[in-house]
mmCIF file of C-alpha atoms in Angstrom:
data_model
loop_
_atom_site.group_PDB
_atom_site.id
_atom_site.type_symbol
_atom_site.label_atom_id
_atom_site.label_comp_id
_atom_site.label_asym_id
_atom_site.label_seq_id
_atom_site.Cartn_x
_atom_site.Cartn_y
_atom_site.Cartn_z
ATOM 1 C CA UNK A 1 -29.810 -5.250 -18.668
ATOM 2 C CA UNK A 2 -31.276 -8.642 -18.719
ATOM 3 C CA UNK A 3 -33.406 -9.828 -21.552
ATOM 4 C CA UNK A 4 -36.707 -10.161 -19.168
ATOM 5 C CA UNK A 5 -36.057 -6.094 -19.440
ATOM 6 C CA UNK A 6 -35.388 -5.821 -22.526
ATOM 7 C CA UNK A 7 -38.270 -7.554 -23.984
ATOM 8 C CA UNK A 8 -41.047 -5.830 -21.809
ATOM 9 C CA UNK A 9 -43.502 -3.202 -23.282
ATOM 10 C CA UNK A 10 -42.856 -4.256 -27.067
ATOM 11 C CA UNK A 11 -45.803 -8.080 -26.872
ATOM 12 C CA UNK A 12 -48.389 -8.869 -24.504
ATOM 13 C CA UNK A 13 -49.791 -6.040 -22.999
ATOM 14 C CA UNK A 14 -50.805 -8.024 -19.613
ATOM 15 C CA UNK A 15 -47.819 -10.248 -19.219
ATOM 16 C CA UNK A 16 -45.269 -7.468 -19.986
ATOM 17 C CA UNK A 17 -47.168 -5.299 -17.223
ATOM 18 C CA UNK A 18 -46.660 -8.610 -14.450
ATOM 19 C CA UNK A 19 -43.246 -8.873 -15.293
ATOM 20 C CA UNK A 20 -42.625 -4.961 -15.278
ATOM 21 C CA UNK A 21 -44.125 -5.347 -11.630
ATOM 22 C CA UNK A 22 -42.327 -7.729 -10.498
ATOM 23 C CA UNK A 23 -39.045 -5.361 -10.986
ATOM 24 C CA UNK A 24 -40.629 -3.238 -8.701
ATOM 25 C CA UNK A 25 -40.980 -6.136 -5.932
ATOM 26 C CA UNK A 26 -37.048 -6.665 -6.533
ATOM 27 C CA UNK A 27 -36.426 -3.292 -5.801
ATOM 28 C CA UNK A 28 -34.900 -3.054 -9.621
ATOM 29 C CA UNK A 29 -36.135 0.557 -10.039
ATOM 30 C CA UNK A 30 -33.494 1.762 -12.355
ATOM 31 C CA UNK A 31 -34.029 -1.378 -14.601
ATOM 32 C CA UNK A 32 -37.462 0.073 -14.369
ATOM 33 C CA UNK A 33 -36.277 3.623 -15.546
ATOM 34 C CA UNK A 34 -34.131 1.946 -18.483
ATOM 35 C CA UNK A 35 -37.266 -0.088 -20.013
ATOM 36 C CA UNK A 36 -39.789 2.472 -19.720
ATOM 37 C CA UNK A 37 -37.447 5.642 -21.030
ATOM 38 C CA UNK A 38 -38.273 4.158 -24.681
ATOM 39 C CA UNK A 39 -41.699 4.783 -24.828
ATOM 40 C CA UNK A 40 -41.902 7.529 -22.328
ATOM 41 C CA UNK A 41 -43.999 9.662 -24.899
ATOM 42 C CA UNK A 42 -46.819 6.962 -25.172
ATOM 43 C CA UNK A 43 -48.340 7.067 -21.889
ATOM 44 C CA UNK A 44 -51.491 7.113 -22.639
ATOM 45 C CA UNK A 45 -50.546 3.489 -24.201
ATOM 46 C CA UNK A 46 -49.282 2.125 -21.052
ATOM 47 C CA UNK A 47 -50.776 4.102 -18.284
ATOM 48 C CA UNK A 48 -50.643 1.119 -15.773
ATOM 49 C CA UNK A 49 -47.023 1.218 -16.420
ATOM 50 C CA UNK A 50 -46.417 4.313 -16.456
ATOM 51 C CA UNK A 51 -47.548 4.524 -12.877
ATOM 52 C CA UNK A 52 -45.233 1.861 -11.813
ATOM 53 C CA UNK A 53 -42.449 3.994 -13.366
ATOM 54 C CA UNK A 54 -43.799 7.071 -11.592
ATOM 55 C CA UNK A 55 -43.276 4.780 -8.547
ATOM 56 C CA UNK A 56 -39.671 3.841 -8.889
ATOM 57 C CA UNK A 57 -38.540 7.784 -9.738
ATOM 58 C CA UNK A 58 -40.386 8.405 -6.392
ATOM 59 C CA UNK A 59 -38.241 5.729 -4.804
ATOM 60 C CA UNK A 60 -34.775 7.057 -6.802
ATOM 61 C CA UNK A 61 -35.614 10.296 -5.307
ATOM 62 C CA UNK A 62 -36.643 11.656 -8.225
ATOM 63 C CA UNK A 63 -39.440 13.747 -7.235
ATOM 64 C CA UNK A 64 -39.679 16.264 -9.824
ATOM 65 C CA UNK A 65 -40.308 13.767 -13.328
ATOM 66 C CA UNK A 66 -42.229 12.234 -11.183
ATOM 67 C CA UNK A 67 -44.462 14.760 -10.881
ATOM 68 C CA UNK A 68 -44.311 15.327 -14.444
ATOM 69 C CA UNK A 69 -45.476 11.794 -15.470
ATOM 70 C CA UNK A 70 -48.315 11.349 -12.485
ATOM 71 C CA UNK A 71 -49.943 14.744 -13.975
ATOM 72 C CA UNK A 72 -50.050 13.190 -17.556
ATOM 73 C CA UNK A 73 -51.638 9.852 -15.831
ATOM 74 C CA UNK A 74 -53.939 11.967 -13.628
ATOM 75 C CA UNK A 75 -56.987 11.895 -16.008
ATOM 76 C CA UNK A 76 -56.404 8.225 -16.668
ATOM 77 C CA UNK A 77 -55.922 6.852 -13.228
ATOM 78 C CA UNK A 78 -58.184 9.501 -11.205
ATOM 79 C CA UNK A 79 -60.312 6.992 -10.136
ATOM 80 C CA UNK A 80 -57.691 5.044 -8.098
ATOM 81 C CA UNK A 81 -56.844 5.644 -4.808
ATOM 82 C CA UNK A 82 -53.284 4.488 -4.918
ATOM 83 C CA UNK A 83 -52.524 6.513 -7.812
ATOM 84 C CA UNK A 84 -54.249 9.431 -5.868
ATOM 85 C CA UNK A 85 -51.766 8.541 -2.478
ATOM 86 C CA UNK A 86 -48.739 8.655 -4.234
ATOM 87 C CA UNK A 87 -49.622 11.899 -6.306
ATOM 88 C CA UNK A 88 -50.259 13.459 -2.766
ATOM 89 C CA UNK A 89 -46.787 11.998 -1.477
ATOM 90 C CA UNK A 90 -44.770 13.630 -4.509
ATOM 91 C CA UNK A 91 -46.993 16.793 -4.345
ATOM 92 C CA UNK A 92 -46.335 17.403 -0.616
ATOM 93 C CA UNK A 93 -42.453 16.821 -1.345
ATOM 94 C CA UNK A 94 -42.541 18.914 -3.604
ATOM 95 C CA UNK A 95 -44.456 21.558 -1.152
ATOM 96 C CA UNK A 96 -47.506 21.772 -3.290
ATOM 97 C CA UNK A 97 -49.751 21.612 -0.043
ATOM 98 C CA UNK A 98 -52.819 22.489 -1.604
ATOM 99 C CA UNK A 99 -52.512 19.881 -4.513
ATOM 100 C CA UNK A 100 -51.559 16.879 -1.557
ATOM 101 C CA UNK A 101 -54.297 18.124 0.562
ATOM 102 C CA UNK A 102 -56.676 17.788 -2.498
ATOM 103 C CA UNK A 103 -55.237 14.683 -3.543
ATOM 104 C CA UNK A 104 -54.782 12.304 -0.269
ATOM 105 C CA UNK A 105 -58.434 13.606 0.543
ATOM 106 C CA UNK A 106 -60.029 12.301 -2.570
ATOM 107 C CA UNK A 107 -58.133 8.702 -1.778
ATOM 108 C CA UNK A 108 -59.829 8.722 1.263
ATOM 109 C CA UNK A 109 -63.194 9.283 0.080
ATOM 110 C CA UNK A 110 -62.647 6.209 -2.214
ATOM 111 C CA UNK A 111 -61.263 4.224 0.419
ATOM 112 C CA UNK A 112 -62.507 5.404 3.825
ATOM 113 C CA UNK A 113 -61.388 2.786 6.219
ATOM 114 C CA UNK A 114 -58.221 3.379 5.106
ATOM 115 C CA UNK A 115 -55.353 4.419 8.115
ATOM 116 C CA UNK A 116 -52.703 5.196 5.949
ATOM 117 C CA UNK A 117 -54.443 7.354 3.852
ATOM 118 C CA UNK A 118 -56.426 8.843 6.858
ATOM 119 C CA UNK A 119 -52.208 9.502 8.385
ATOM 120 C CA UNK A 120 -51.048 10.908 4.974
ATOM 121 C CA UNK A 121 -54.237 13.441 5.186
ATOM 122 C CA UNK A 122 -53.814 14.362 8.696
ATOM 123 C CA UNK A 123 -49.629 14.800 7.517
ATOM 124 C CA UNK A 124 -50.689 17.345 5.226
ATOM 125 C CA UNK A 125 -52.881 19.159 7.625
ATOM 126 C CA UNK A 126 -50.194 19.412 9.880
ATOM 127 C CA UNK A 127 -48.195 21.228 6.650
ATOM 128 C CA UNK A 128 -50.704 23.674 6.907
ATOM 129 C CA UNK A 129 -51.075 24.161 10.246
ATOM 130 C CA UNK A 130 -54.899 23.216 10.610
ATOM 131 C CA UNK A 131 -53.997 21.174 13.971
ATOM 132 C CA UNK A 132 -57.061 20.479 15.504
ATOM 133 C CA UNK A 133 -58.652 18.932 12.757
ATOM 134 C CA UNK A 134 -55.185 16.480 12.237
ATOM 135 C CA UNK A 135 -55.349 15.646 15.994
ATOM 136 C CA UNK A 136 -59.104 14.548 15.577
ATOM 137 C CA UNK A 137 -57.756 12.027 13.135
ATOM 138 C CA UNK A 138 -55.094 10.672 14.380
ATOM 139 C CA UNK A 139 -56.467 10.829 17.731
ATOM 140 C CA UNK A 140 -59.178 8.406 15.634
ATOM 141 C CA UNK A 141 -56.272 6.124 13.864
ATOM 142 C CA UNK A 142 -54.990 5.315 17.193
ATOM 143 C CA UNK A 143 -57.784 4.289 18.971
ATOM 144 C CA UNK A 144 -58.347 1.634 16.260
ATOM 145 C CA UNK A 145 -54.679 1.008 16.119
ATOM 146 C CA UNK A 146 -52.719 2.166 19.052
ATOM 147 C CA UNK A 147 -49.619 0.598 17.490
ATOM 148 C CA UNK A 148 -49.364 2.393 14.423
ATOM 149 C CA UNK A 149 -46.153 4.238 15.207
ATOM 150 C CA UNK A 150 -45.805 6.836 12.233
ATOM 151 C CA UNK A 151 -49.348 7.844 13.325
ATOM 152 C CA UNK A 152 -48.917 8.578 16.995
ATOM 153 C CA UNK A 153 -45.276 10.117 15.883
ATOM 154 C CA UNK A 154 -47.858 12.657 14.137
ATOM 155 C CA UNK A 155 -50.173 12.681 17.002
ATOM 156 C CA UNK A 156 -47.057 14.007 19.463
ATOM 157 C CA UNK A 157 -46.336 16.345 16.336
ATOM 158 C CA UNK A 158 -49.538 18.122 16.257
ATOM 159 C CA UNK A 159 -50.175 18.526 19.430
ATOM 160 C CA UNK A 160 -46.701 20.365 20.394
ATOM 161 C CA UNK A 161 -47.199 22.799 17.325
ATOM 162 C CA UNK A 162 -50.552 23.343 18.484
ATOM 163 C CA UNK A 163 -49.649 24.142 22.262
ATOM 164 C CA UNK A 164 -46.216 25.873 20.787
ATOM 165 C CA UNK A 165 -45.927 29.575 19.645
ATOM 166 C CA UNK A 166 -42.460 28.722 17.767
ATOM 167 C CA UNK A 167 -43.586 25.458 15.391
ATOM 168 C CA UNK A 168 -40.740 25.190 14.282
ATOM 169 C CA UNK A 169 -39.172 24.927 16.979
ATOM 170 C CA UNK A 170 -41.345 22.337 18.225
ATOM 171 C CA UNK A 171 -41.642 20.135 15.416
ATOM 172 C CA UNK A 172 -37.728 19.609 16.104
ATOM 173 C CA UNK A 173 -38.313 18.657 19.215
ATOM 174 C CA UNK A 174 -40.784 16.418 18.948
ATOM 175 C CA UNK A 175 -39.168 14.040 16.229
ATOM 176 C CA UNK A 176 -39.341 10.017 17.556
ATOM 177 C CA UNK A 177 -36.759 7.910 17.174
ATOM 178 C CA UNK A 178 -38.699 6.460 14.228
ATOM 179 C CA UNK A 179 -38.673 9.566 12.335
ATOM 180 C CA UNK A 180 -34.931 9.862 12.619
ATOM 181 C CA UNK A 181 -34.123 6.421 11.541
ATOM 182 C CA UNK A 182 -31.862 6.656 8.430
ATOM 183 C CA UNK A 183 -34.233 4.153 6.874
ATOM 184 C CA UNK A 184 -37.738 5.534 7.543
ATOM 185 C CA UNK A 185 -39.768 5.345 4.326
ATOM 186 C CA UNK A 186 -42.979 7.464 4.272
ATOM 187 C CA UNK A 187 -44.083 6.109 1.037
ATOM 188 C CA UNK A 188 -44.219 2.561 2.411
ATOM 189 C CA UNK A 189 -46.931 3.660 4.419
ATOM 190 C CA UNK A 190 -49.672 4.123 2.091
ATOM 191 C CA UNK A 191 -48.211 2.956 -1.527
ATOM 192 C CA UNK A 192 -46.362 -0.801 -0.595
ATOM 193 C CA UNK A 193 -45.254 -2.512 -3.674
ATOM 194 C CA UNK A 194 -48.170 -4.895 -3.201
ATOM 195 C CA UNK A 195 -49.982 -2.066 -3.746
ATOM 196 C CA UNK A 196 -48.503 -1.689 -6.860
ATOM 197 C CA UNK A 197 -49.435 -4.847 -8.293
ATOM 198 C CA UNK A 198 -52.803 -4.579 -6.971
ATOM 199 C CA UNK A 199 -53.601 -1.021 -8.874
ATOM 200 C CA UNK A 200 -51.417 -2.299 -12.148
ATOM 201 C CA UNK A 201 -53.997 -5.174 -12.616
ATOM 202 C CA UNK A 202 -56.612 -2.990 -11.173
ATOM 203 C CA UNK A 203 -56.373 0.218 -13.281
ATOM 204 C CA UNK A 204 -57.527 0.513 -16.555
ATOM 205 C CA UNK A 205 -57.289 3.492 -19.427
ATOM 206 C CA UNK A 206 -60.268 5.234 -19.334
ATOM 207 C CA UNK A 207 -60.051 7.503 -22.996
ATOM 208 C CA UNK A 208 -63.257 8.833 -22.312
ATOM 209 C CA UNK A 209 -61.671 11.545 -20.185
ATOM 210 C CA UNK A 210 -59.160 12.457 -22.271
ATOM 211 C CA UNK A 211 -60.766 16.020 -22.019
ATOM 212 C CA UNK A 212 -59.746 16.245 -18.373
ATOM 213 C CA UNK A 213 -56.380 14.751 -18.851
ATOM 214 C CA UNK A 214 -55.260 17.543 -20.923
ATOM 215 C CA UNK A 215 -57.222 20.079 -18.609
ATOM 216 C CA UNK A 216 -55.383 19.227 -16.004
ATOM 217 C CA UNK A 217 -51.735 19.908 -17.658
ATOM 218 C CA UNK A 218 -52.966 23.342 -17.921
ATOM 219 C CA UNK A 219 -50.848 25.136 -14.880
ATOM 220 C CA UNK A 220 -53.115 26.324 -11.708
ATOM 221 C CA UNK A 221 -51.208 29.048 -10.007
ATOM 222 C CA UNK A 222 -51.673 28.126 -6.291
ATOM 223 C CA UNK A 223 -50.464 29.903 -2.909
ATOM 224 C CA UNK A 224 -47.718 27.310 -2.651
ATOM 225 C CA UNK A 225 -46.006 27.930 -6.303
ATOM 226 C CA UNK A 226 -43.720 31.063 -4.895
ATOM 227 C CA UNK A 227 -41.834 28.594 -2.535
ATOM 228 C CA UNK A 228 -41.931 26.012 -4.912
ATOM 229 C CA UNK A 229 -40.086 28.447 -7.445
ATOM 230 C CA UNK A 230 -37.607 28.772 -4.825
ATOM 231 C CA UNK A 231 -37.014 25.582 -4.334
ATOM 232 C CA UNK A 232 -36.585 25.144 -8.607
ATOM 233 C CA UNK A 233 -34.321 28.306 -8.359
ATOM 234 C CA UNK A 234 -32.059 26.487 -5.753
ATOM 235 C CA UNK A 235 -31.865 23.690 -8.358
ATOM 236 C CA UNK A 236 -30.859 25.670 -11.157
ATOM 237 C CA UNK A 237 -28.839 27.870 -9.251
ATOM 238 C CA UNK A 238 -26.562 24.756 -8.454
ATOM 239 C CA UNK A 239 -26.603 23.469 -11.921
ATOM 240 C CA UNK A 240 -25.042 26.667 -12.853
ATOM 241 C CA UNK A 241 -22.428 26.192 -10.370
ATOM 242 C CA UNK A 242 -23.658 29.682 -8.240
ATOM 243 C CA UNK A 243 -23.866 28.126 -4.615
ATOM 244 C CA UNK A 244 -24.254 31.715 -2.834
ATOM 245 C CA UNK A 245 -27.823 32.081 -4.653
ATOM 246 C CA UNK A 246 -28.521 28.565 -3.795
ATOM 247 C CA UNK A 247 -28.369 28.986 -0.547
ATOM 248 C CA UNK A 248 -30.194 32.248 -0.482
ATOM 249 C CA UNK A 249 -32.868 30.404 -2.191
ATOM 250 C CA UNK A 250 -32.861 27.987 0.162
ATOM 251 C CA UNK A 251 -33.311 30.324 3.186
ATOM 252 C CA UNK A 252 -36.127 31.956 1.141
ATOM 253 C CA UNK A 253 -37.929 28.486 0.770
ATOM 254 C CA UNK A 254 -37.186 27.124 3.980
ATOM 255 C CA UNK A 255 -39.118 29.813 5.523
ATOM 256 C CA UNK A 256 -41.924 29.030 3.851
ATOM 257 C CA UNK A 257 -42.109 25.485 3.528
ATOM 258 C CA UNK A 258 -40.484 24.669 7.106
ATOM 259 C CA UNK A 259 -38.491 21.352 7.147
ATOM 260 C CA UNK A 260 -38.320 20.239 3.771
ATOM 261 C CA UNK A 261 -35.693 17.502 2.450
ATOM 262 C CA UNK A 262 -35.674 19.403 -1.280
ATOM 263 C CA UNK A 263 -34.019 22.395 0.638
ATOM 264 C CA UNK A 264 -31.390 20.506 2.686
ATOM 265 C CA UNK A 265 -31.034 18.456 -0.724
ATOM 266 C CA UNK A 266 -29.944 21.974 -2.530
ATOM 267 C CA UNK A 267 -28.378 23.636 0.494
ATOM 268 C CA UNK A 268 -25.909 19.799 0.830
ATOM 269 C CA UNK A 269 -25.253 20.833 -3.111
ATOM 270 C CA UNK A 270 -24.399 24.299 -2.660
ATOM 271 C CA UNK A 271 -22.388 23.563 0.182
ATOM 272 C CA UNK A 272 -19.831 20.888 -1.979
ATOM 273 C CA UNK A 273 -19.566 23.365 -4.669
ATOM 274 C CA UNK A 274 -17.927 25.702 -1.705
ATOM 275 C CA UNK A 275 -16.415 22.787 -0.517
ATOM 276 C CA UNK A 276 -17.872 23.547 3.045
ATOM 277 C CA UNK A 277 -17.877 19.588 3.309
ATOM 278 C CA UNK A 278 -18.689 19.784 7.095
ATOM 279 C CA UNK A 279 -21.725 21.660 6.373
ATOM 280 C CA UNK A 280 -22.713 19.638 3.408
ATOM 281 C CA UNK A 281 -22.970 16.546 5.279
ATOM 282 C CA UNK A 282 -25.330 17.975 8.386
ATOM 283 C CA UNK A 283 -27.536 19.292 5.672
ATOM 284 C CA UNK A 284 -27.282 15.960 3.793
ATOM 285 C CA UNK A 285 -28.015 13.897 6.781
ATOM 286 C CA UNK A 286 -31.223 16.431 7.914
ATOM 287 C CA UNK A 287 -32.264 15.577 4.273
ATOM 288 C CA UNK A 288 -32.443 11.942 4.433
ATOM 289 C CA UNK A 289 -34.145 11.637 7.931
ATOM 290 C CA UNK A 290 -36.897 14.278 7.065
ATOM 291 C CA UNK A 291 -37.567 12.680 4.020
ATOM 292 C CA UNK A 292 -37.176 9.193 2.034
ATOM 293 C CA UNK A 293 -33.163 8.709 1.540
ATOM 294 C CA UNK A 294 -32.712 8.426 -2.193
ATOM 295 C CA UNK A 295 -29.646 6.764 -4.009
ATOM 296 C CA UNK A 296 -27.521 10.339 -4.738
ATOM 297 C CA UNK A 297 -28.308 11.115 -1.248
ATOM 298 C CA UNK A 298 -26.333 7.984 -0.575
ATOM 299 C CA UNK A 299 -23.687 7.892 -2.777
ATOM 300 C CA UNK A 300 -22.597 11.999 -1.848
ATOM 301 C CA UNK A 301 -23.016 11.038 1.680
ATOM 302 C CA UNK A 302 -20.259 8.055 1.249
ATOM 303 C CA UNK A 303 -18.225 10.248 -0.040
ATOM 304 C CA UNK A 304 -18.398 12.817 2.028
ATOM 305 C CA UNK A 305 -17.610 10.330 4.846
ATOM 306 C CA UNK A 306 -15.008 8.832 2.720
ATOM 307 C CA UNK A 307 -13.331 12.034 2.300
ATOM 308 C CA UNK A 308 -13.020 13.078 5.991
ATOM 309 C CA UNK A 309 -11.447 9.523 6.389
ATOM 310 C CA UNK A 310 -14.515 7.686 8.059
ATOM 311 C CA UNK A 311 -14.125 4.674 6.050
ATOM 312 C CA UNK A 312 -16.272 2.564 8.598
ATOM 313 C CA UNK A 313 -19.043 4.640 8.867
ATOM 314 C CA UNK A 314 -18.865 4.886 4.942
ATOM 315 C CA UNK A 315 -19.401 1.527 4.849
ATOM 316 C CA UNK A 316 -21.951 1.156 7.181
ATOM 317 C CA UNK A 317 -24.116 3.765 5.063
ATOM 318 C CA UNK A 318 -23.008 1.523 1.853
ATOM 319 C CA UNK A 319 -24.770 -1.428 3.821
ATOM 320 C CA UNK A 320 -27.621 0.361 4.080
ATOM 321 C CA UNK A 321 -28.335 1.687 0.746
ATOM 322 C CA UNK A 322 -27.379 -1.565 -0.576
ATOM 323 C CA UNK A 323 -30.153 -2.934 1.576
ATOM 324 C CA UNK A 324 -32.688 -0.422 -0.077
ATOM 325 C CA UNK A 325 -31.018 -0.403 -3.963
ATOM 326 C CA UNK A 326 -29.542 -4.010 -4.116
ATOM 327 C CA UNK A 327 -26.825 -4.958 -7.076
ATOM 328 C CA UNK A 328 -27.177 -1.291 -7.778
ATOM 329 C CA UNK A 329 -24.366 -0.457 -10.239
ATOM 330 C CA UNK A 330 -23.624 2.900 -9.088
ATOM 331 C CA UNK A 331 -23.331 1.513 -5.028
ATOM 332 C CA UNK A 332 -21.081 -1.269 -6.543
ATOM 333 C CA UNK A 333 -18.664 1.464 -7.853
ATOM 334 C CA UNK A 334 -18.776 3.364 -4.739
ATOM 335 C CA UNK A 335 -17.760 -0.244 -2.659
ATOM 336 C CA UNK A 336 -14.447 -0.723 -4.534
ATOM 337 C CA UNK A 337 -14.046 2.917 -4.438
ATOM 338 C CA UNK A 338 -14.363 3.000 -0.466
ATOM 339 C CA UNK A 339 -11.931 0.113 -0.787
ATOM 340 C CA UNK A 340 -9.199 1.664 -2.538
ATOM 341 C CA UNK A 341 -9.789 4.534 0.262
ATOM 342 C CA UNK A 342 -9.009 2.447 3.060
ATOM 343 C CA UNK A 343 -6.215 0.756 1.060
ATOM 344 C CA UNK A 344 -4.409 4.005 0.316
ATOM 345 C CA UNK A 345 -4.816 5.649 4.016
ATOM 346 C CA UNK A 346 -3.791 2.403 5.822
ATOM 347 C CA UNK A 347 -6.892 2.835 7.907
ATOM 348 C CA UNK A 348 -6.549 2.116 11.715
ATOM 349 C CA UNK A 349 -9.926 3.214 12.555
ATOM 350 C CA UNK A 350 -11.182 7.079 12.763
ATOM 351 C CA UNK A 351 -9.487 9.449 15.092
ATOM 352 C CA UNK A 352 -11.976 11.908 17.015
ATOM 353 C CA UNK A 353 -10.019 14.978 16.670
ATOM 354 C CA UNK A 354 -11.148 18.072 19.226
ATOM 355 C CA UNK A 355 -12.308 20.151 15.923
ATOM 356 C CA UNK A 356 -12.595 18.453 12.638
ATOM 357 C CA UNK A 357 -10.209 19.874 10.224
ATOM 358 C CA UNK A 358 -12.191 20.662 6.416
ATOM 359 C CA UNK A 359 -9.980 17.868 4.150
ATOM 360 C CA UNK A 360 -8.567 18.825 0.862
ATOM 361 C CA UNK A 361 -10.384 17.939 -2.095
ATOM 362 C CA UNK A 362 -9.295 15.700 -4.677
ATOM 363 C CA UNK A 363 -10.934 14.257 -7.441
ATOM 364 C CA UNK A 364 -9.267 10.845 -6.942
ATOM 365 C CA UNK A 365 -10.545 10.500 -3.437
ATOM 366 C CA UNK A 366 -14.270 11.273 -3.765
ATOM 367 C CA UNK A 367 -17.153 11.866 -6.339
ATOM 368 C CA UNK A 368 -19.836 13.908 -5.154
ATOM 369 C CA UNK A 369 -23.006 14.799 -7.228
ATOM 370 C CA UNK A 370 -25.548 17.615 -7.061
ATOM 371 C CA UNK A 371 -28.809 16.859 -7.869
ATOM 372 C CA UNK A 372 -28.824 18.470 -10.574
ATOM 373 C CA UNK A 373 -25.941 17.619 -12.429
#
């Protein structure tokens, strides 16, 4: 780590936070993780922070701690409406509907004009199948912005569940070409990382309502905790190497939350621990265009290409990660690994068998990890 990070947090309270930013602008986000993790436990001492490293576990994919850390904030940073916007993001990920509804609604009312918060709210409508009243706003974003693709992507969404009696159904087969680009980024449409420095500077500790901040850690059971159980089942379920309830799990929450990255996430995990490669890559690759590609989603899905011999394709997905998670250590490793790949089959390019054949595993020739591992 450089010394910039390894000075932060510990002097001025102001300069540390523009410097802690400004690893967020270079896309550092695990330098981010590495300076905060001290002083985790004190975030009532650096709430503006603290958000910013809520932020970069969002972009790592890591939804969950997120969570955890934006709930601690929430009585601090209530007031903002990009704190509010991402807490709705990571809530609806996590298929607590009611909480993003709640949450991307009271962002609007700070900032009304808003079309990316007015989207995000009309995203979670859609969740919950109140159609009409998502279509009235987007219908509404559009006429003040007909180019605002991810908004008329939504628009073409709604309306087919609405006129469909199979949604699901429909919602696959209205997906855009936007919304299956590898690279599609919901967050970046309401929570930029000028947005970050904006509410960093902007935000300040309010102690006053440290009342509500501790009411608020007290757990609310909602309608959507049963398939967000599941979805924590699948985890652990994985993590104790039991793929068959995984995947149960899975089927359980897929049901109820519809297309959801966190199951094909768990379902890609199950699937390597029953080395059902084949499978684990679909579900992998269903994962990262429904939701925000993370770094592990990355790195397994390298090696899953690696391992069924791929190597170009491998590297084109190492390009691209390496365009979201630059000089990232782990993506480094997985470069000279895909090297030594293509060195030790003499790759010639890919052959396009009639059925793919599943590849034997070895240890030496891929590293895959589960999510929760």
């Amino acid at each position: 780590m450089s010394k910039v990070t390894n000075s932060l947090l510990f002097n001025d309270y102001e300069a540390d936070l523009v410097a802690f930013t400004e690893l967020f602008h270079q896309r550092r986000f695990s330098d981010i993780i590495d300076v905060f993790s001290p002083v985790v436990g004190q975030l009532s001492v650096y709430p503006n922070h603290a958000f910013v490293y809520a932020a970069a576990l969002v972009k790592l994919g890591d939804f969950a701690k997120a969570n955890d850390i934006l709930v601690e904030l929430e009585g601090a940073l209530s007031g903002s409406a990009d704190f509010l916007s991402l807490f709705g993001i990571v809530s609806r990920r996590l298929g607590h509907l009611q909480k993003a509804a709640s949450l991307t609604k009271q962002a609007l009312l700070i900032e009304p004009t808003s079309l990316a918060f007015k989207n995000n709210y009309a995203n979670v409508l859609i969740d919950q199948s109140n159609y009409e009243s998502a279509i009235d706003i987007l219908s509404n974003i559009l006429s003040e912005n007909p180019g605002f693709q991810d908004a008329q992507t939504n628009f073409d969404r709604a309306k087919a569940l609405k006129n469909s009696s199979n949604p699901s159904s429909a919602e696959q087969e209205c997906l855009t070409l936007s919304e299956q680009s590898i690279s599609f980024d919901p967050l970046s449409l309401s929570f930029s990382e000028e947005e970050v420095l904006q509410a960093a500077n902007l935000i300040k500790p309010d102690n006053s309502k440290a009342a509500k901040e501790v009411a608020q850690l007290l757990p609310k059971p909602t309608t959507d905790s049963v398939p967000t159980d599941r979805l924590k089942l699948a985890g652990i379920a994985v993590s104790e190497q039991k793929p068959q309830v995984a995947l149960e799990q899975c089927r359980h929450a897929s049901n109820q939350l519809g297309s959801n990255p966190e199951v094909y996430v768990h379902a890609s995990d199950a699937y390597i621990q029953l080395k059902s490669f084949h499978e684990a890559e679909i579900c992998l690759l269903h994962s990262m265009n429904i939701g925000t590609p993370t770094i592990m989603n990355y790195i397994n899905l390298i090696s899953l290409l690696s391992l069924r011999s791929d190597i170009s394709l491998a590297e084109y997905y190492l390009q691209k990660a390496l365009g979201d998670y630059p000089m990232n250590p782990d993506l480094l490793k997985q470069k000279a690994l895909i090297a030594k790949r293509r060195a030790d089959l003499s790759y010639a390019g890919y052959h396009f068998s009639e059925k793919w054949v599943a590849p034997a595993f070895s240890e030496k020739q891929i590293t895959l990890t589960t999510a929760s591992s």
